[in-house]
Short mmCIF file of C-alpha atoms in Angstrom, two decimals:
data_model
loop_
_atom_site.label_atom_id
_atom_site.label_comp_id
_atom_site.label_asym_id
_atom_site.label_seq_id
_atom_site.Cartn_x
_atom_site.Cartn_y
_atom_site.Cartn_z
CA MET Y 1 -22.23 16.51 2.53
CA PRO Y 2 -18.86 14.92 1.74
CA THR Y 3 -17.56 15.49 -1.77
CA LEU Y 4 -16.38 12.93 -4.29
CA ALA Y 5 -12.90 14.45 -4.19
CA GLU Y 6 -12.72 13.93 -0.43
CA ILE Y 7 -13.84 10.32 -0.77
CA ASN Y 8 -11.29 9.66 -3.51
CA ARG Y 9 -8.51 11.11 -1.34
CA ALA Y 10 -9.57 8.74 1.43
CA LEU Y 11 -9.60 5.79 -0.96
CA ALA Y 12 -6.07 6.67 -2.08
CA GLU Y 13 -4.98 5.77 1.48
CA VAL Y 14 -6.23 2.19 1.01
CA TYR Y 15 -3.51 -0.14 -0.28
CA ASP Y 16 -3.61 -3.62 -1.71
CA PRO Y 17 -1.47 -5.36 0.95
CA GLU Y 18 0.28 -7.68 -1.50
CA LEU Y 19 0.97 -5.11 -4.23
CA ASP Y 20 1.69 -2.21 -1.84
CA THR Y 21 -0.14 0.22 -4.11
CA PRO Y 22 -3.29 2.33 -3.58
CA ILE Y 23 -6.46 0.69 -4.89
CA THR Y 24 -7.23 3.92 -6.75
CA GLU Y 25 -3.99 3.61 -8.73
CA LEU Y 26 -4.61 -0.08 -9.39
CA GLY Y 27 -8.01 0.66 -10.92
CA PHE Y 28 -9.98 -1.38 -8.38
CA VAL Y 29 -12.61 1.26 -7.56
CA ASN Y 30 -15.70 1.04 -9.77
CA GLU Y 31 -18.19 3.43 -8.26
CA VAL Y 32 -18.70 5.82 -5.36
CA GLN Y 33 -22.24 6.82 -4.43
CA ILE Y 34 -22.94 9.61 -1.94
CA ALA Y 35 -26.43 10.03 -0.47
CA ASP Y 36 -26.26 12.69 2.22
CA GLY Y 37 -23.81 11.16 4.71
CA HIS Y 38 -24.10 7.58 3.40
CA VAL Y 39 -21.25 6.60 1.11
CA THR Y 40 -21.28 3.35 -0.88
CA VAL Y 41 -18.01 2.20 -2.46
CA THR Y 42 -18.01 -0.62 -5.00
CA TYR Y 43 -14.69 -2.10 -6.03
CA THR Y 44 -13.46 -5.14 -7.93
CA VAL Y 45 -10.44 -7.27 -7.07
CA PRO Y 46 -8.39 -8.50 -10.03
CA THR Y 47 -8.93 -12.25 -9.68
CA PHE Y 48 -11.73 -14.45 -8.41
CA TRP Y 49 -9.38 -16.34 -6.09
CA CYS Y 50 -7.76 -13.35 -4.38
CA ALA Y 51 -7.08 -14.41 -0.78
CA PRO Y 52 -10.20 -13.57 1.26
CA ASN Y 53 -8.17 -12.29 4.22
CA PHE Y 54 -6.48 -9.67 2.00
CA VAL Y 55 -9.80 -8.69 0.43
CA PHE Y 56 -11.32 -8.43 3.91
CA MET Y 57 -8.50 -6.11 4.96
CA MET Y 58 -9.03 -3.84 1.96
CA SER Y 59 -12.76 -3.67 2.61
CA GLN Y 60 -12.13 -2.87 6.27
CA ASP Y 61 -9.64 -0.16 5.29
CA ILE Y 62 -12.10 1.38 2.82
CA ARG Y 63 -14.76 1.51 5.52
CA SER Y 64 -12.30 3.00 8.02
CA GLU Y 65 -10.68 5.62 5.74
CA VAL Y 66 -13.94 6.80 4.17
CA GLY Y 67 -15.59 6.87 7.59
CA ARG Y 68 -13.03 9.48 8.71
CA VAL Y 69 -14.14 11.99 6.06
CA PRO Y 70 -16.11 14.85 7.67
CA GLY Y 71 -19.82 14.50 7.03
CA VAL Y 72 -19.77 10.74 6.46
CA THR Y 73 -22.24 9.00 8.76
CA GLN Y 74 -22.37 5.53 7.17
CA VAL Y 75 -20.14 3.54 4.82
CA THR Y 76 -21.16 0.52 2.77
CA VAL Y 77 -18.42 -1.42 0.98
CA ILE Y 78 -19.21 -3.83 -1.84
CA VAL Y 79 -16.44 -6.01 -3.30
CA ARG Y 80 -16.93 -7.86 -6.57
CA ASN Y 81 -15.16 -10.74 -8.33
CA ASN Y 82 -14.14 -12.72 -5.23
CA CYS Y 83 -15.12 -16.28 -4.42
CA LEU Y 84 -16.38 -15.22 -0.96
CA GLU Y 85 -17.65 -11.75 -1.78
CA ASP Y 86 -21.09 -12.24 -0.21
CA GLU Y 87 -19.62 -13.31 3.13
CA ILE Y 88 -17.00 -10.54 3.08
CA ASN Y 89 -19.54 -7.84 2.22
CA HIS Y 90 -21.89 -8.97 4.98
CA GLY Y 91 -19.11 -9.32 7.57
CA VAL Y 92 -17.45 -5.96 6.90
CA ASN Y 93 -20.67 -3.98 6.68
CA THR Y 94 -22.00 -5.43 9.94
CA GLY Y 95 -18.74 -4.67 11.75
CA ARG Y 96 -17.69 -8.28 12.24
CA SER Y 97 -14.11 -9.48 12.43
CA PHE Y 98 -12.62 -11.90 9.91
CA ALA Y 99 -12.87 -14.76 12.42
CA GLU Y 100 -16.49 -13.89 13.19
CA THR Y 101 -17.30 -13.80 9.49
CA PHE Y 102 -15.79 -17.23 8.85
CA PRO Y 103 -16.23 -19.05 12.19
CA ALA Y 104 -16.03 -22.55 10.71
CA ASP Y 105 -12.93 -21.91 8.64
CA VAL Y 106 -10.74 -19.55 10.67
CA ASP Y 107 -9.08 -19.93 14.05
CA ARG Y 108 -10.91 -17.48 16.30
CA ASN Y 109 -7.51 -16.47 17.65
CA ALA Y 110 -6.29 -15.59 14.16
CA ASP Y 111 -4.96 -12.05 14.19
CA LEU Y 112 -5.69 -10.16 10.99
CA GLU Y 113 -3.91 -7.12 12.42
CA ALA Y 114 -0.71 -9.14 12.76
CA LEU Y 115 -0.99 -10.09 9.09
CA ARG Y 116 -1.64 -6.45 8.20
CA HIS Y 117 1.47 -5.44 10.17
CA THR Y 118 3.57 -8.04 8.36
CA PHE Y 119 2.64 -6.64 4.96
CA THR Y 120 3.08 -3.06 6.13
CA VAL Y 121 6.63 -3.95 7.17
CA LYS Y 122 7.28 -5.57 3.78
CA GLY Y 123 6.05 -2.43 2.04
CA PHE Y 124 8.18 -0.25 4.32
CA LEU Y 125 11.32 -2.23 3.50
CA ALA Y 126 10.57 -2.38 -0.22
CA ARG Y 127 9.98 1.38 -0.63
CA GLN Y 128 12.94 2.20 1.56
CA ASP Y 129 15.14 -0.09 -0.50
CA VAL Y 130 14.10 1.59 -3.76
CA LEU Y 131 14.66 5.09 -2.38
CA ILE Y 132 18.12 4.37 -1.01
CA ARG Y 133 19.27 2.66 -4.21
CA ARG Y 134 17.94 5.51 -6.36
CA MET Y 135 19.68 8.06 -4.18
CA ARG Y 136 22.91 6.11 -4.58
CA GLN Y 137 22.44 6.15 -8.36
CA ALA Y 138 21.88 9.92 -8.18
CA GLY Y 139 25.34 10.28 -6.63
CA LEU Y 140 24.64 10.58 -2.90
CA ALA Y 141 27.12 8.93 -0.57
CA ASP Y 142 25.79 6.45 1.98
CA ALA Y 143 26.68 8.74 4.88
CA ALA Y 144 24.72 11.59 3.31
CA ILE Y 145 21.72 9.35 2.64
CA LEU Y 146 21.57 8.07 6.20
CA ALA Y 147 21.90 11.60 7.56
CA LEU Y 148 18.83 12.87 5.67
CA ARG Y 149 15.82 14.21 7.55
CA VAL Y 150 12.25 14.02 6.29
CA GLY Y 151 12.29 17.76 5.65
CA ASP Y 152 15.37 17.48 3.42
CA VAL Y 153 13.41 15.73 0.67
CA MET Y 154 10.85 17.52 -1.50
CA VAL Y 155 8.52 16.17 -4.19
CA GLN Y 156 8.83 17.98 -7.51
CA GLY Y 157 6.44 16.40 -10.00
CA GLU Y 158 7.55 12.78 -10.37
CA ASP Y 159 11.04 13.52 -9.03
CA LEU Y 160 12.64 14.23 -5.68
CA PHE Y 161 14.74 17.25 -4.80
CA ILE Y 162 17.17 16.66 -1.95
CA ARG Y 163 18.30 19.73 -0.05
CA THR Y 164 21.85 18.98 1.03
CA ALA Y 165 25.11 20.91 0.83
CA SER Y 166 25.27 19.69 -2.76
CA PRO Y 167 21.61 19.47 -3.89
CA HIS Y 168 20.57 16.40 -5.87
CA TRP Y 169 17.66 15.40 -8.06
CA VAL Y 170 16.39 11.83 -7.91
CA PRO Y 171 14.24 11.08 -10.98
CA LEU Y 172 10.95 9.16 -10.81
CA ALA Y 173 11.14 8.63 -7.04
CA ALA Y 174 8.27 10.82 -5.79
CA GLY Y 175 5.74 7.99 -5.68
CA ASP Y 176 8.09 5.76 -3.73
CA LEU Y 177 8.72 8.50 -1.17
CA LEU Y 178 4.99 9.07 -0.64
CA ARG Y 179 4.38 5.34 -0.22
CA TYR Y 180 7.33 5.03 2.12
CA LEU Y 181 6.03 7.87 4.30
CA HIS Y 182 2.60 6.21 4.22
CA LYS Y 183 4.20 3.08 5.67
CA ARG Y 184 6.03 5.11 8.31
CA ARG Y 185 2.70 6.60 9.40
CA ARG Y 186 1.11 3.15 9.55
CA LEU Y 187 4.00 1.92 11.70
CA GLN Y 188 3.64 5.04 13.90
CA LEU Y 189 7.18 6.18 13.07
CA ASP Y 190 8.06 9.86 13.16
CA ILE Y 191 7.48 11.76 9.89
CA THR Y 192 8.02 15.29 11.14
CA ALA Y 193 10.49 17.47 9.23
CA GLU Y 194 13.33 16.91 11.73
CA ALA Y 195 12.88 13.12 11.93
CA PRO Y 196 15.48 10.85 10.29
CA LEU Y 197 14.24 9.80 6.87
CA PHE Y 198 15.69 6.31 7.03
CA THR Y 199 15.45 4.10 10.09
CA THR Y 200 14.77 0.48 10.87
CA VAL Y 201 11.19 -0.70 11.30
CA GLU Y 202 11.69 -0.15 15.03
CA GLY Y 203 12.71 3.47 14.44
CA GLN Y 204 16.40 2.90 15.15
CA PRO Y 205 19.18 4.52 13.08
CA ILE Y 206 20.86 2.47 10.35
CA ALA Y 207 24.65 2.36 10.75
CA GLU Y 208 26.62 3.06 7.59
CA ALA Y 209 28.74 -0.05 8.15
CA GLU Y 210 25.58 -2.17 8.25
CA LEU Y 211 23.85 -0.62 5.22
CA ALA Y 212 25.02 -3.24 2.69
CA SER Y 213 23.66 -6.15 4.70
CA TYR Y 214 20.51 -4.18 5.52
CA LEU Y 215 19.85 -3.61 1.81
CA ARG Y 216 20.32 -7.30 1.05
CA TYR Y 217 17.53 -7.95 3.54
CA SER Y 218 15.23 -5.20 2.26
CA ARG Y 219 15.80 -6.26 -1.36
CA SER Y 220 14.10 -9.59 -0.66
CA ALA Y 221 10.93 -7.79 0.47
CA ARG Y 222 11.00 -5.60 -2.64
CA LEU Y 223 11.41 -8.54 -5.02
CA ASN Y 224 8.64 -10.44 -3.24
CA ILE Y 225 6.19 -7.58 -3.88
CA ALA Y 226 7.38 -7.27 -7.49
CA PHE Y 227 6.79 -11.00 -8.00
CA ASN Y 228 3.28 -10.76 -6.54
CA THR Y 229 2.56 -7.86 -8.87
CA SER Y 230 3.68 -9.85 -11.92
CA LEU Y 231 1.64 -12.85 -10.81
CA CYS Y 232 -1.45 -10.70 -10.30
CA GLU Y 233 -1.04 -9.19 -13.75
CA GLY Y 234 -0.69 -12.63 -15.33
CA LEU Y 235 -3.77 -13.99 -13.58
CA LEU Y 236 -5.78 -10.96 -14.58
CA ARG Y 237 -4.90 -11.36 -18.24
CA THR Y 238 -6.03 -15.01 -18.31
CA GLN Y 239 -9.54 -14.50 -16.95
CA PHE Y 240 -12.62 -13.47 -18.90
CA TYR Y 241 -12.97 -9.93 -17.55
CA PRO Y 242 -11.55 -7.80 -20.38
CA GLU Y 243 -13.28 -4.69 -19.04
CA ARG Y 244 -11.41 -5.13 -15.72
CA GLN Y 245 -7.96 -5.65 -17.19
CA HIS Y 246 -5.45 -3.22 -15.78
CA ASP Y 247 -1.76 -2.82 -16.59
CA TYR Y 248 0.21 -3.37 -13.37
CA SER Y 249 3.56 -3.45 -15.16
CA SER Y 250 4.49 0.08 -14.05
CA VAL Y 251 3.93 -0.96 -10.43
CA GLY Y 252 6.31 -3.88 -10.75
CA ASP Y 253 8.84 -1.90 -12.79
CA ARG Y 254 9.16 0.72 -10.04
CA LEU Y 255 10.14 -2.04 -7.63
CA MET Y 256 12.64 -3.80 -9.92
CA ILE Y 257 15.39 -1.19 -9.60
CA GLY Y 258 18.94 -2.38 -8.89
#
């Protein structure tokens, strides 16, 4: 039988697409029930009017990630506090697509995967932007940053240790590295030890001469996510769900660097 720890590790791979943060860290998950191989996950989104397509994606991802855990034979996902929760729960748990779940309201050619990819790219750029700027603040030259390989960077608690000719510590950057590597996996980019740590979304090297303009572009993605986080926090604090209030300020603060 799958264990609760295994299920929680799987849930940590499910991200809110707008906030680019695991739902476990955001406090969305209410309850996990395990009955032999049948796992039921109940979670609550922060506001009643959260976009149904984003909620649908999270529910799909929960079902997919938990379903990969050895010993799991069935997954039921129940979302609460959304205006279309009944339709979403029925659609996801019967294996229907978003368009099939809302046939009268959604273009049947609508591509939820394309939307998922768009937000994965935004998260990739945002986390990459934070990491590069923090490495600059730690004293690394641009050439050294762009020459880093995945295996050159190690997580030490909340910090990063960079193994270069002159080793560097980058404080409070471990979470951003893990989320950045998560995005690289989702984009099917190389994350082996010898792979370049920083590339474009297409996996191409970033030229040192182009880094300044590249960071101006990636900064916009980072600030967009930080704004969404602040908006989500504000909406949460105005509704009558005091038991569901969660402080997202640390999520936004990590993205407001530089």
